[in-house]
mmCIF file of C-alpha atoms in Angstrom:
data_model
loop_
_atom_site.group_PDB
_atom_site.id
_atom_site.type_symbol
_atom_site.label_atom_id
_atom_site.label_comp_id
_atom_site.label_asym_id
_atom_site.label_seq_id
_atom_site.Cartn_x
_atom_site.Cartn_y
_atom_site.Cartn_z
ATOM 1 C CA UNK Y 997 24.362 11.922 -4.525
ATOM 2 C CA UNK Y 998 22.384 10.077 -2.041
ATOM 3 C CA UNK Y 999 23.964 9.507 1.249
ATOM 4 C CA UNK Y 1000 24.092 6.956 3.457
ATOM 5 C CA UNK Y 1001 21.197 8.428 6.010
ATOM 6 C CA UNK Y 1002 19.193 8.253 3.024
ATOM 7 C CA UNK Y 1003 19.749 4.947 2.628
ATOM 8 C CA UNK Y 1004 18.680 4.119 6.141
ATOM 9 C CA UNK Y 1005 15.421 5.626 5.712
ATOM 10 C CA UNK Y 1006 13.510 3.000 3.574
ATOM 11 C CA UNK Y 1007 12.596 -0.126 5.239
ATOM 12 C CA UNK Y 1008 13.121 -3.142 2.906
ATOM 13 C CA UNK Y 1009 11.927 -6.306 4.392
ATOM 14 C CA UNK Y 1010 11.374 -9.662 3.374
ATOM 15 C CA UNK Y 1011 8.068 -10.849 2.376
ATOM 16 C CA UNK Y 1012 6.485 -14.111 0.849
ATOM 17 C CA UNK Y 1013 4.261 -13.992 -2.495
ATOM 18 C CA UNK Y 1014 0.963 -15.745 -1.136
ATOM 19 C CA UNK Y 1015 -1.360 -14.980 -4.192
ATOM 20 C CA UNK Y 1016 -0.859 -13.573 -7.466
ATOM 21 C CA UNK Y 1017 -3.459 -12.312 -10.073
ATOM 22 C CA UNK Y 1018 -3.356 -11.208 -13.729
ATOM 23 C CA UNK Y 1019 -4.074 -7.332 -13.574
ATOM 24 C CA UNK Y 1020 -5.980 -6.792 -16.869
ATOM 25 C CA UNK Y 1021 -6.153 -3.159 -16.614
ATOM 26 C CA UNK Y 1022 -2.257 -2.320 -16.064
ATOM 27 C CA UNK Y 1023 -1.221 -0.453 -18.970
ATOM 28 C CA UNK Y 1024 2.034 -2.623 -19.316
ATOM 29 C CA UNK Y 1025 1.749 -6.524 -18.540
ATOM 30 C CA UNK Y 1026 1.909 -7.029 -14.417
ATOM 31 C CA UNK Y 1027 0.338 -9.094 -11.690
ATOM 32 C CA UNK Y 1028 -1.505 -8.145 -8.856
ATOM 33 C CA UNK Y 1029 0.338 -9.934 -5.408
ATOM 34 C CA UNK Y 1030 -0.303 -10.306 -1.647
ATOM 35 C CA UNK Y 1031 2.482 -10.306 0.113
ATOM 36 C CA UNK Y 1032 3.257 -12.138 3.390
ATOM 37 C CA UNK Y 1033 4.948 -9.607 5.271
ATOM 38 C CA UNK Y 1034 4.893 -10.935 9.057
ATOM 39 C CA UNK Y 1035 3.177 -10.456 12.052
ATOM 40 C CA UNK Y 1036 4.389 -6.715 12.451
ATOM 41 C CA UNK Y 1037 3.461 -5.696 8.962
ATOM 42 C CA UNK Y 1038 0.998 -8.171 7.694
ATOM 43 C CA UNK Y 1039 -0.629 -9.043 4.186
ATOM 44 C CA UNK Y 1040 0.287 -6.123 1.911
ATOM 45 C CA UNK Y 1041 -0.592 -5.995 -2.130
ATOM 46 C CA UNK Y 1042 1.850 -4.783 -4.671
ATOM 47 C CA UNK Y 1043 1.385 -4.261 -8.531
ATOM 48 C CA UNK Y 1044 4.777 -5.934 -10.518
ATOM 49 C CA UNK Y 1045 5.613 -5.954 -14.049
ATOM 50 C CA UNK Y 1046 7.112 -8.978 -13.876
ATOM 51 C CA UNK Y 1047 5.182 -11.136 -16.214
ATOM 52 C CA UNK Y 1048 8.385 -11.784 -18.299
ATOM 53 C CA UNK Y 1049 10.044 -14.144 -16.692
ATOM 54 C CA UNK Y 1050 7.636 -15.411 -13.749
ATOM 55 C CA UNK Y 1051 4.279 -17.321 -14.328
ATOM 56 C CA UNK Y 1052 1.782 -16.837 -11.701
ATOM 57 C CA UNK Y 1053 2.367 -20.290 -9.965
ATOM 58 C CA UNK Y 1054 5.883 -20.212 -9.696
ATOM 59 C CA UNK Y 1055 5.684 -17.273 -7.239
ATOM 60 C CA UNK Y 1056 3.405 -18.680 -5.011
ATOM 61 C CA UNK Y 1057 5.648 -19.574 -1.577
ATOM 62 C CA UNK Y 1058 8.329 -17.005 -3.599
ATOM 63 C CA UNK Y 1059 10.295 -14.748 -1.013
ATOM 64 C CA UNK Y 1060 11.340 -11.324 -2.064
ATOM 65 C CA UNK Y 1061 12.446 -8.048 -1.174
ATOM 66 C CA UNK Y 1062 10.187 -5.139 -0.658
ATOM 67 C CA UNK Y 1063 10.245 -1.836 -0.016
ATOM 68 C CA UNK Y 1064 7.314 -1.407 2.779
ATOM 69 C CA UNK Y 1065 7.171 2.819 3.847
ATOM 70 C CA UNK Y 1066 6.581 4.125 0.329
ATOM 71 C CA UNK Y 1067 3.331 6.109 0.025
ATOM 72 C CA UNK Y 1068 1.087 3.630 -1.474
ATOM 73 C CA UNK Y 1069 0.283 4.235 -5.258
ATOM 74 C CA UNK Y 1070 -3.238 4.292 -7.296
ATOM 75 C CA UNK Y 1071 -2.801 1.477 -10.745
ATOM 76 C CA UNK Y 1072 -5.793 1.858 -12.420
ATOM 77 C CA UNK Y 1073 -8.258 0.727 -10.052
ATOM 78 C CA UNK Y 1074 -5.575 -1.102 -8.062
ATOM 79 C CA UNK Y 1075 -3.674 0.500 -4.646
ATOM 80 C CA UNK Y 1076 -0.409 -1.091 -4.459
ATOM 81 C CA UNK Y 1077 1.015 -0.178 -1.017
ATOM 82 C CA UNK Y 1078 4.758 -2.339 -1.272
ATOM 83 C CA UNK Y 1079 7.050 -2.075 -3.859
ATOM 84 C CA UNK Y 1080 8.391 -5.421 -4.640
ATOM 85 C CA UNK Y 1081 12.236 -4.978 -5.757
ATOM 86 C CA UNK Y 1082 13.741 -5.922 -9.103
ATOM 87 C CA UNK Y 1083 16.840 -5.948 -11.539
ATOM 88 C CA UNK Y 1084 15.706 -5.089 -15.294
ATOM 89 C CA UNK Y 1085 17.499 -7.810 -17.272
ATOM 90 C CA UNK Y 1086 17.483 -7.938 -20.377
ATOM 91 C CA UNK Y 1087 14.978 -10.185 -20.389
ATOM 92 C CA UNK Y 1088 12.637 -8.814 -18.275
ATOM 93 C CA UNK Y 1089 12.383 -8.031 -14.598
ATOM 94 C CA UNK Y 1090 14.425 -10.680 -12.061
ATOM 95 C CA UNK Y 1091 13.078 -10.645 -8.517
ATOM 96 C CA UNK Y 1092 15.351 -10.254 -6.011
ATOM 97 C CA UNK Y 1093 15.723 -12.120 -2.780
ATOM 98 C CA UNK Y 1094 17.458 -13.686 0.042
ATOM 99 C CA UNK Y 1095 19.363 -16.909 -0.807
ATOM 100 C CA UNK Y 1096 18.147 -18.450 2.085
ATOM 101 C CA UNK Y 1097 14.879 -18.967 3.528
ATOM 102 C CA UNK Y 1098 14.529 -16.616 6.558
ATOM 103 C CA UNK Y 1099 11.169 -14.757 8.501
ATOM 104 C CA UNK Y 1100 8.932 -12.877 6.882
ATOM 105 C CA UNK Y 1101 9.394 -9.413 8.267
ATOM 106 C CA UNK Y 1102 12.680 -9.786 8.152
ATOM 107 C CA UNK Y 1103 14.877 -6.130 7.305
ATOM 108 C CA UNK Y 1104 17.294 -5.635 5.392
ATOM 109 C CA UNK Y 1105 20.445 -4.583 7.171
#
């Protein structure tokens, strides 16, 4: 079982999609993203298999939830250094974010 101090030790923060690309060479369908993370963080890029249910332009300006102080991870010829959080539907992967608009940067708490 994790525990709560476990918990406490990744930093999930709110970031903004600010470009999205079709990443050819992912084994399983996914985009390539920036994401807006805030003045303390910055621009960070994240690989997400989330072609399902999202076409590129509708997550332009999109806020979601990211996990920023994972080791980042080699896809194909691709370093993605957030992981950008999801539920797997049964339809595909749903993004998840805040219901309200709030700063980028922003932690989860």
């Amino acid at each position: 079982m994790a525990t709560f101090e476990d918990f406490l030790k990744l930093d999930i923060r709110v970031g903004e999609i600010i470009e999205v690309n079709d990443f050819r060479k992912a084994r399983k369908p996914a985009y390539q993203l920036k994401v807006d993370l805030g003045e303390e963080i910055g621009v960070k890029k994240s690989s997400a298999q989330i072609k399902d249910l999202y076409k590129e332009e509708e997550l332009i300006g999109k806020q979601v939830m990211v996990v920023v102080n994972f080791p980042a991870r080699q896809i194909a010829d691709f370093m993605s250094e957030v992981l950008v959080l999801g539920v797997y539907g049964e339809n595909g992967v749903v993004l998840i974010k805040p219901d309200q608009r709030v700063r980028n940067g922003d932690k989860l708490g």
